[in-house]
Amino acid sequence: MHCPFCRHDDSRVVDSRTSEDGTCIKRRRQCPSCGKRFSTTETASLTVVKRSGASEPFSRQKVLLGVRKACQGRPVSEDHLALLAQEVEEAIRAQGAAEIDAHDVGLAILGPLRSLDEVAYLRFASVYQAFDDLEDFESAIALLRAERPATGVEPDPQHVDE
Ligand SMILES: [Zn+2]
């Protein structure tokens, strides 16, 4: 790392901090030649490879856009969406690969979206998994029902004891 002041080609790390979301490391450096201090941010690059073969840097914003569309009209706040996008990015980065298939980004979104809002999940899945007809919806809904945890389900208000 060159010193930005005197171009000395070495620097000493005096402090390292991982950002809150764990995706980058901020370092405070000091130049051994001129003594000035400067900061650097290191981000592990993550590339998304699209079906066309083209690749682009991973963008949390793109995840957010796709999910926001699926959540239109649903009781899901921007905070929920931001958290979900963060969760997705962390899950992907935790896999440790420098490249990921766009398809796998979609897969990583499905899980957290499902716990957030089942209707939004179905919308997203229908586009993403290219549902062709009602049967695809039916089987996805059946799967949701079957996998719904037995505990923690809110009581049906129609059947609450008087
Ligand atoms: Zn310097």
PDB file of N, CA and C in Angstrom, residues 65-132:
ATOM      1  N   LEU A  65     -33.781  -4.585  -4.776  1.00  0.00           N
ATOM      2  CA  LEU A  65     -34.755  -4.246  -5.814  1.00  0.00           C
ATOM      3  C   LEU A  65     -35.676  -5.418  -6.125  1.00  0.00           C
ATOM      4  N   GLY A  66     -35.078  -6.585  -6.298  1.00  0.00           N
ATOM      5  CA  GLY A  66     -35.856  -7.772  -6.637  1.00  0.00           C
ATOM      6  C   GLY A  66     -36.828  -8.132  -5.530  1.00  0.00           C
ATOM      7  N   VAL A  67     -36.336  -8.035  -4.303  1.00  0.00           N
ATOM      8  CA  VAL A  67     -37.163  -8.418  -3.170  1.00  0.00           C
ATOM      9  C   VAL A  67     -38.256  -7.379  -2.930  1.00  0.00           C
ATOM     10  N   ARG A  68     -37.915  -6.115  -3.126  1.00  0.00           N
ATOM     11  CA  ARG A  68     -38.896  -5.050  -2.900  1.00  0.00           C
ATOM     12  C   ARG A  68     -40.093  -5.220  -3.832  1.00  0.00           C
ATOM     13  N   LYS A  69     -39.800  -5.600  -5.067  1.00  0.00           N
ATOM     14  CA  LYS A  69     -40.861  -5.811  -6.046  1.00  0.00           C
ATOM     15  C   LYS A  69     -41.818  -6.905  -5.563  1.00  0.00           C
ATOM     16  N   ALA A  70     -41.231  -7.992  -5.047  1.00  0.00           N
ATOM     17  CA  ALA A  70     -42.054  -9.113  -4.592  1.00  0.00           C
ATOM     18  C   ALA A  70     -42.865  -8.736  -3.349  1.00  0.00           C
ATOM     19  N   CYS A  71     -42.399  -7.728  -2.606  1.00  0.00           N
ATOM     20  CA  CYS A  71     -43.044  -7.364  -1.338  1.00  0.00           C
ATOM     21  C   CYS A  71     -44.063  -6.241  -1.496  1.00  0.00           C
ATOM     22  N   GLN A  72     -44.312  -5.798  -2.741  1.00  0.00           N
ATOM     23  CA  GLN A  72     -45.239  -4.690  -2.944  1.00  0.00           C
ATOM     24  C   GLN A  72     -46.595  -4.979  -2.315  1.00  0.00           C
ATOM     25  N   GLY A  73     -47.078  -4.035  -1.508  1.00  0.00           N
ATOM     26  CA  GLY A  73     -48.389  -4.195  -0.890  1.00  0.00           C
ATOM     27  C   GLY A  73     -48.395  -5.116   0.308  1.00  0.00           C
ATOM     28  N   ARG A  74     -47.246  -5.653   0.649  1.00  0.00           N
ATOM     29  CA  ARG A  74     -47.151  -6.555   1.805  1.00  0.00           C
ATOM     30  C   ARG A  74     -46.679  -5.753   3.023  1.00  0.00           C
ATOM     31  N   PRO A  75     -47.027  -6.229   4.217  1.00  0.00           N
ATOM     32  CA  PRO A  75     -46.612  -5.502   5.424  1.00  0.00           C
ATOM     33  C   PRO A  75     -45.138  -5.730   5.734  1.00  0.00           C
ATOM     34  N   VAL A  76     -44.294  -5.283   4.838  1.00  0.00           N
ATOM     35  CA  VAL A  76     -42.853  -5.472   5.007  1.00  0.00           C
ATOM     36  C   VAL A  76     -42.196  -4.089   4.938  1.00  0.00           C
ATOM     37  N   SER A  77     -41.463  -3.722   5.953  1.00  0.00           N
ATOM     38  CA  SER A  77     -40.868  -2.383   5.981  1.00  0.00           C
ATOM     39  C   SER A  77     -39.526  -2.354   5.257  1.00  0.00           C
ATOM     40  N   GLU A  78     -39.080  -1.137   4.945  1.00  0.00           N
ATOM     41  CA  GLU A  78     -37.765  -0.977   4.314  1.00  0.00           C
ATOM     42  C   GLU A  78     -36.669  -1.563   5.200  1.00  0.00           C
ATOM     43  N   ASP A  79     -36.859  -1.449   6.524  1.00  0.00           N
ATOM     44  CA  ASP A  79     -35.872  -2.013   7.456  1.00  0.00           C
ATOM     45  C   ASP A  79     -35.764  -3.525   7.298  1.00  0.00           C
ATOM     46  N   HIS A  80     -36.949  -4.166   7.176  1.00  0.00           N
ATOM     47  CA  HIS A  80     -36.966  -5.615   6.958  1.00  0.00           C
ATOM     48  C   HIS A  80     -36.208  -5.968   5.685  1.00  0.00           C
ATOM     49  N   LEU A  81     -36.473  -5.169   4.642  1.00  0.00           N
ATOM     50  CA  LEU A  81     -35.846  -5.439   3.349  1.00  0.00           C
ATOM     51  C   LEU A  81     -34.331  -5.290   3.432  1.00  0.00           C
ATOM     52  N   ALA A  82     -33.898  -4.214   4.098  1.00  0.00           N
ATOM     53  CA  ALA A  82     -32.460  -3.971   4.225  1.00  0.00           C
ATOM     54  C   ALA A  82     -31.793  -5.102   5.003  1.00  0.00           C
ATOM     55  N   LEU A  83     -32.481  -5.546   6.049  1.00  0.00           N
ATOM     56  CA  LEU A  83     -31.942  -6.641   6.853  1.00  0.00           C
ATOM     57  C   LEU A  83     -31.847  -7.919   6.036  1.00  0.00           C
ATOM     58  N   LEU A  84     -32.890  -8.169   5.244  1.00  0.00           N
ATOM     59  CA  LEU A  84     -32.907  -9.366   4.422  1.00  0.00           C
ATOM     60  C   LEU A  84     -31.752  -9.336   3.421  1.00  0.00           C
ATOM     61  N   ALA A  85     -31.572  -8.182   2.773  1.00  0.00           N
ATOM     62  CA  ALA A  85     -30.492  -8.078   1.786  1.00  0.00           C
ATOM     63  C   ALA A  85     -29.137  -8.292   2.452  1.00  0.00           C
ATOM     64  N   GLN A  86     -29.011  -7.781   3.669  1.00  0.00           N
ATOM     65  CA  GLN A  86     -27.758  -7.969   4.404  1.00  0.00           C
ATOM     66  C   GLN A  86     -27.546  -9.448   4.737  1.00  0.00           C
ATOM     67  N   GLU A  87     -28.637 -10.084   5.166  1.00  0.00           N
ATOM     68  CA  GLU A  87     -28.582 -11.499   5.514  1.00  0.00           C
ATOM     69  C   GLU A  87     -28.161 -12.331   4.300  1.00  0.00           C
ATOM     70  N   VAL A  88     -28.746 -11.983   3.147  1.00  0.00           N
ATOM     71  CA  VAL A  88     -28.426 -12.699   1.911  1.00  0.00           C
ATOM     72  C   VAL A  88     -26.947 -12.518   1.564  1.00  0.00           C
ATOM     73  N   GLU A  89     -26.472 -11.275   1.643  1.00  0.00           N
ATOM     74  CA  GLU A  89     -25.073 -11.025   1.298  1.00  0.00           C
ATOM     75  C   GLU A  89     -24.131 -11.761   2.252  1.00  0.00           C
ATOM     76  N   GLU A  90     -24.466 -11.742   3.537  1.00  0.00           N
ATOM     77  CA  GLU A  90     -23.605 -12.421   4.504  1.00  0.00           C
ATOM     78  C   GLU A  90     -23.581 -13.926   4.274  1.00  0.00           C
ATOM     79  N   ALA A  91     -24.773 -14.482   3.953  1.00  0.00           N
ATOM     80  CA  ALA A  91     -24.845 -15.930   3.705  1.00  0.00           C
ATOM     81  C   ALA A  91     -23.990 -16.293   2.498  1.00  0.00           C
ATOM     82  N   ILE A  92     -24.045 -15.449   1.458  1.00  0.00           N
ATOM     83  CA  ILE A  92     -23.279 -15.721   0.245  1.00  0.00           C
ATOM     84  C   ILE A  92     -21.782 -15.590   0.520  1.00  0.00           C
ATOM     85  N   ARG A  93     -21.418 -14.519   1.207  1.00  0.00           N
ATOM     86  CA  ARG A  93     -19.991 -14.317   1.507  1.00  0.00           C
ATOM     87  C   ARG A  93     -19.456 -15.408   2.426  1.00  0.00           C
ATOM     88  N   ALA A  94     -20.325 -15.920   3.293  1.00  0.00           N
ATOM     89  CA  ALA A  94     -19.892 -16.960   4.237  1.00  0.00           C
ATOM     90  C   ALA A  94     -19.512 -18.243   3.496  1.00  0.00           C
ATOM     91  N   GLN A  95     -20.028 -18.392   2.259  1.00  0.00           N
ATOM     92  CA  GLN A  95     -19.660 -19.576   1.472  1.00  0.00           C
ATOM     93  C   GLN A  95     -18.211 -19.484   1.010  1.00  0.00           C
ATOM     94  N   GLY A  96     -17.668 -18.293   1.063  1.00  0.00           N
ATOM     95  CA  GLY A  96     -16.244 -18.108   0.815  1.00  0.00           C
ATOM     96  C   GLY A  96     -15.804 -18.126  -0.633  1.00  0.00           C
ATOM     97  N   ALA A  97     -16.751 -18.214  -1.566  1.00  0.00           N
ATOM     98  CA  ALA A  97     -16.367 -18.237  -2.973  1.00  0.00           C
ATOM     99  C   ALA A  97     -16.250 -16.815  -3.512  1.00  0.00           C
ATOM    100  N   ALA A  98     -15.364 -16.607  -4.461  1.00  0.00           N
ATOM    101  CA  ALA A  98     -15.182 -15.274  -5.043  1.00  0.00           C
ATOM    102  C   ALA A  98     -16.202 -15.041  -6.154  1.00  0.00           C
ATOM    103  N   GLU A  99     -16.786 -16.143  -6.640  1.00  0.00           N
ATOM    104  CA  GLU A  99     -17.767 -16.057  -7.723  1.00  0.00           C
ATOM    105  C   GLU A  99     -19.011 -16.827  -7.337  1.00  0.00           C
ATOM    106  N   ILE A 100     -20.144 -16.294  -7.725  1.00  0.00           N
ATOM    107  CA  ILE A 100     -21.379 -17.025  -7.441  1.00  0.00           C
ATOM    108  C   ILE A 100     -22.306 -16.900  -8.641  1.00  0.00           C
ATOM    109  N   ASP A 101     -23.046 -17.966  -8.902  1.00  0.00           N
ATOM    110  CA  ASP A 101     -24.032 -17.968  -9.965  1.00  0.00           C
ATOM    111  C   ASP A 101     -25.204 -17.069  -9.590  1.00  0.00           C
ATOM    112  N   ALA A 102     -25.717 -16.319 -10.566  1.00  0.00           N
ATOM    113  CA  ALA A 102     -26.884 -15.480 -10.300  1.00  0.00           C
ATOM    114  C   ALA A 102     -28.022 -16.342  -9.746  1.00  0.00           C
ATOM    115  N   HIS A 103     -28.095 -17.570 -10.248  1.00  0.00           N
ATOM    116  CA  HIS A 103     -29.123 -18.500  -9.799  1.00  0.00           C
ATOM    117  C   HIS A 103     -29.008 -18.757  -8.283  1.00  0.00           C
ATOM    118  N   ASP A 104     -27.770 -18.879  -7.812  1.00  0.00           N
ATOM    119  CA  ASP A 104     -27.554 -19.158  -6.395  1.00  0.00           C
ATOM    120  C   ASP A 104     -27.872 -17.943  -5.524  1.00  0.00           C
ATOM    121  N   VAL A 105     -27.742 -16.743  -6.126  1.00  0.00           N
ATOM    122  CA  VAL A 105     -28.139 -15.546  -5.383  1.00  0.00           C
ATOM    123  C   VAL A 105     -29.648 -15.632  -5.126  1.00  0.00           C
ATOM    124  N   GLY A 106     -30.390 -16.020  -6.167  1.00  0.00           N
ATOM    125  CA  GLY A 106     -31.837 -16.190  -6.030  1.00  0.00           C
ATOM    126  C   GLY A 106     -32.173 -17.214  -4.955  1.00  0.00           C
ATOM    127  N   LEU A 107     -31.452 -18.318  -4.969  1.00  0.00           N
ATOM    128  CA  LEU A 107     -31.675 -19.368  -3.969  1.00  0.00           C
ATOM    129  C   LEU A 107     -31.448 -18.835  -2.564  1.00  0.00           C
ATOM    130  N   ALA A 108     -30.399 -18.013  -2.420  1.00  0.00           N
ATOM    131  CA  ALA A 108     -30.061 -17.480  -1.106  1.00  0.00           C
ATOM    132  C   ALA A 108     -31.128 -16.504  -0.614  1.00  0.00           C
ATOM    133  N   ILE A 109     -31.882 -15.927  -1.566  1.00  0.00           N
ATOM    134  CA  ILE A 109     -32.940 -14.980  -1.194  1.00  0.00           C
ATOM    135  C   ILE A 109     -34.185 -15.733  -0.720  1.00  0.00           C
ATOM    136  N   LEU A 110     -34.465 -16.883  -1.337  1.00  0.00           N
ATOM    137  CA  LEU A 110     -35.711 -17.601  -1.067  1.00  0.00           C
ATOM    138  C   LEU A 110     -35.928 -17.911   0.413  1.00  0.00           C
ATOM    139  N   GLY A 111     -34.897 -18.429   1.074  1.00  0.00           N
ATOM    140  CA  GLY A 111     -35.037 -18.834   2.480  1.00  0.00           C
ATOM    141  C   GLY A 111     -35.460 -17.684   3.390  1.00  0.00           C
ATOM    142  N   PRO A 112     -34.628 -16.626   3.449  1.00  0.00           N
ATOM    143  CA  PRO A 112     -34.975 -15.509   4.328  1.00  0.00           C
ATOM    144  C   PRO A 112     -36.284 -14.819   3.937  1.00  0.00           C
ATOM    145  N   LEU A 113     -36.583 -14.784   2.635  1.00  0.00           N
ATOM    146  CA  LEU A 113     -37.817 -14.125   2.199  1.00  0.00           C
ATOM    147  C   LEU A 113     -39.029 -14.914   2.677  1.00  0.00           C
ATOM    148  N   ARG A 114     -38.870 -16.216   2.689  1.00  0.00           N
ATOM    149  CA  ARG A 114     -39.950 -17.073   3.134  1.00  0.00           C
ATOM    150  C   ARG A 114     -40.278 -16.836   4.610  1.00  0.00           C
ATOM    151  N   SER A 115     -39.227 -16.636   5.434  1.00  0.00           N
ATOM    152  CA  SER A 115     -39.522 -16.367   6.841  1.00  0.00           C
ATOM    153  C   SER A 115     -40.080 -14.959   7.027  1.00  0.00           C
ATOM    154  N   LEU A 116     -39.809 -14.085   6.070  1.00  0.00           N
ATOM    155  CA  LEU A 116     -40.281 -12.703   6.190  1.00  0.00           C
ATOM    156  C   LEU A 116     -41.752 -12.594   5.799  1.00  0.00           C
ATOM    157  N   ASP A 117     -42.095 -13.136   4.638  1.00  0.00           N
ATOM    158  CA  ASP A 117     -43.467 -12.998   4.154  1.00  0.00           C
ATOM    159  C   ASP A 117     -43.739 -14.089   3.115  1.00  0.00           C
ATOM    160  N   GLU A 118     -44.700 -14.954   3.427  1.00  0.00           N
ATOM    161  CA  GLU A 118     -44.918 -16.110   2.555  1.00  0.00           C
ATOM    162  C   GLU A 118     -45.500 -15.725   1.202  1.00  0.00           C
ATOM    163  N   VAL A 119     -46.314 -14.676   1.169  1.00  0.00           N
ATOM    164  CA  VAL A 119     -46.890 -14.256  -0.116  1.00  0.00           C
ATOM    165  C   VAL A 119     -45.790 -13.689  -1.024  1.00  0.00           C
ATOM    166  N   ALA A 120     -44.935 -12.852  -0.420  1.00  0.00           N
ATOM    167  CA  ALA A 120     -43.826 -12.286  -1.194  1.00  0.00           C
ATOM    168  C   ALA A 120     -42.912 -13.408  -1.680  1.00  0.00           C
ATOM    169  N   TYR A 121     -42.725 -14.389  -0.820  1.00  0.00           N
ATOM    170  CA  TYR A 121     -41.909 -15.540  -1.185  1.00  0.00           C
ATOM    171  C   TYR A 121     -42.477 -16.244  -2.416  1.00  0.00           C
ATOM    172  N   LEU A 122     -43.807 -16.459  -2.400  1.00  0.00           N
ATOM    173  CA  LEU A 122     -44.439 -17.140  -3.539  1.00  0.00           C
ATOM    174  C   LEU A 122     -44.293 -16.327  -4.821  1.00  0.00           C
ATOM    175  N   ARG A 123     -44.455 -14.998  -4.677  1.00  0.00           N
ATOM    176  CA  ARG A 123     -44.288 -14.138  -5.856  1.00  0.00           C
ATOM    177  C   ARG A 123     -42.871 -14.256  -6.400  1.00  0.00           C
ATOM    178  N   PHE A 124     -41.919 -14.148  -5.515  1.00  0.00           N
ATOM    179  CA  PHE A 124     -40.519 -14.187  -5.934  1.00  0.00           C
ATOM    180  C   PHE A 124     -40.197 -15.546  -6.559  1.00  0.00           C
ATOM    181  N   ALA A 125     -40.642 -16.598  -5.879  1.00  0.00           N
ATOM    182  CA  ALA A 125     -40.364 -17.948  -6.371  1.00  0.00           C
ATOM    183  C   ALA A 125     -41.022 -18.183  -7.723  1.00  0.00           C
ATOM    184  N   SER A 126     -42.224 -17.603  -7.918  1.00  0.00           N
ATOM    185  CA  SER A 126     -42.934 -17.856  -9.175  1.00  0.00           C
ATOM    186  C   SER A 126     -42.183 -17.253 -10.360  1.00  0.00           C
ATOM    187  N   VAL A 127     -41.551 -16.111 -10.132  1.00  0.00           N
ATOM    188  CA  VAL A 127     -40.778 -15.498 -11.203  1.00  0.00           C
ATOM    189  C   VAL A 127     -39.437 -16.205 -11.342  1.00  0.00           C
ATOM    190  N   TYR A 128     -38.815 -16.373 -10.189  1.00  0.00           N
ATOM    191  CA  TYR A 128     -37.461 -16.885 -10.173  1.00  0.00           C
ATOM    192  C   TYR A 128     -37.373 -18.344 -10.619  1.00  0.00           C
ATOM    193  N   GLN A 129     -38.349 -19.138 -10.169  1.00  0.00           N
ATOM    194  CA  GLN A 129     -38.328 -20.555 -10.550  1.00  0.00           C
ATOM    195  C   GLN A 129     -39.226 -20.801 -11.758  1.00  0.00           C
ATOM    196  N   ALA A 130     -39.669 -19.696 -12.378  1.00  0.00           N
ATOM    197  CA  ALA A 130     -40.468 -19.766 -13.597  1.00  0.00           C
ATOM    198  C   ALA A 130     -41.649 -20.724 -13.482  1.00  0.00           C
ATOM    199  N   PHE A 131     -42.538 -20.433 -12.531  1.00  0.00           N
ATOM    200  CA  PHE A 131     -43.761 -21.233 -12.407  1.00  0.00           C
ATOM    201  C   PHE A 131     -44.545 -21.125 -13.707  1.00  0.00           C
ATOM    202  N   ASP A 132     -45.020 -22.251 -14.208  1.00  0.00           N
ATOM    203  CA  ASP A 132     -45.730 -22.244 -15.485  1.00  0.00           C
ATOM    204  C   ASP A 132     -47.238 -22.169 -15.315  1.00  0.00           C
TER     205      ASP A 132
END
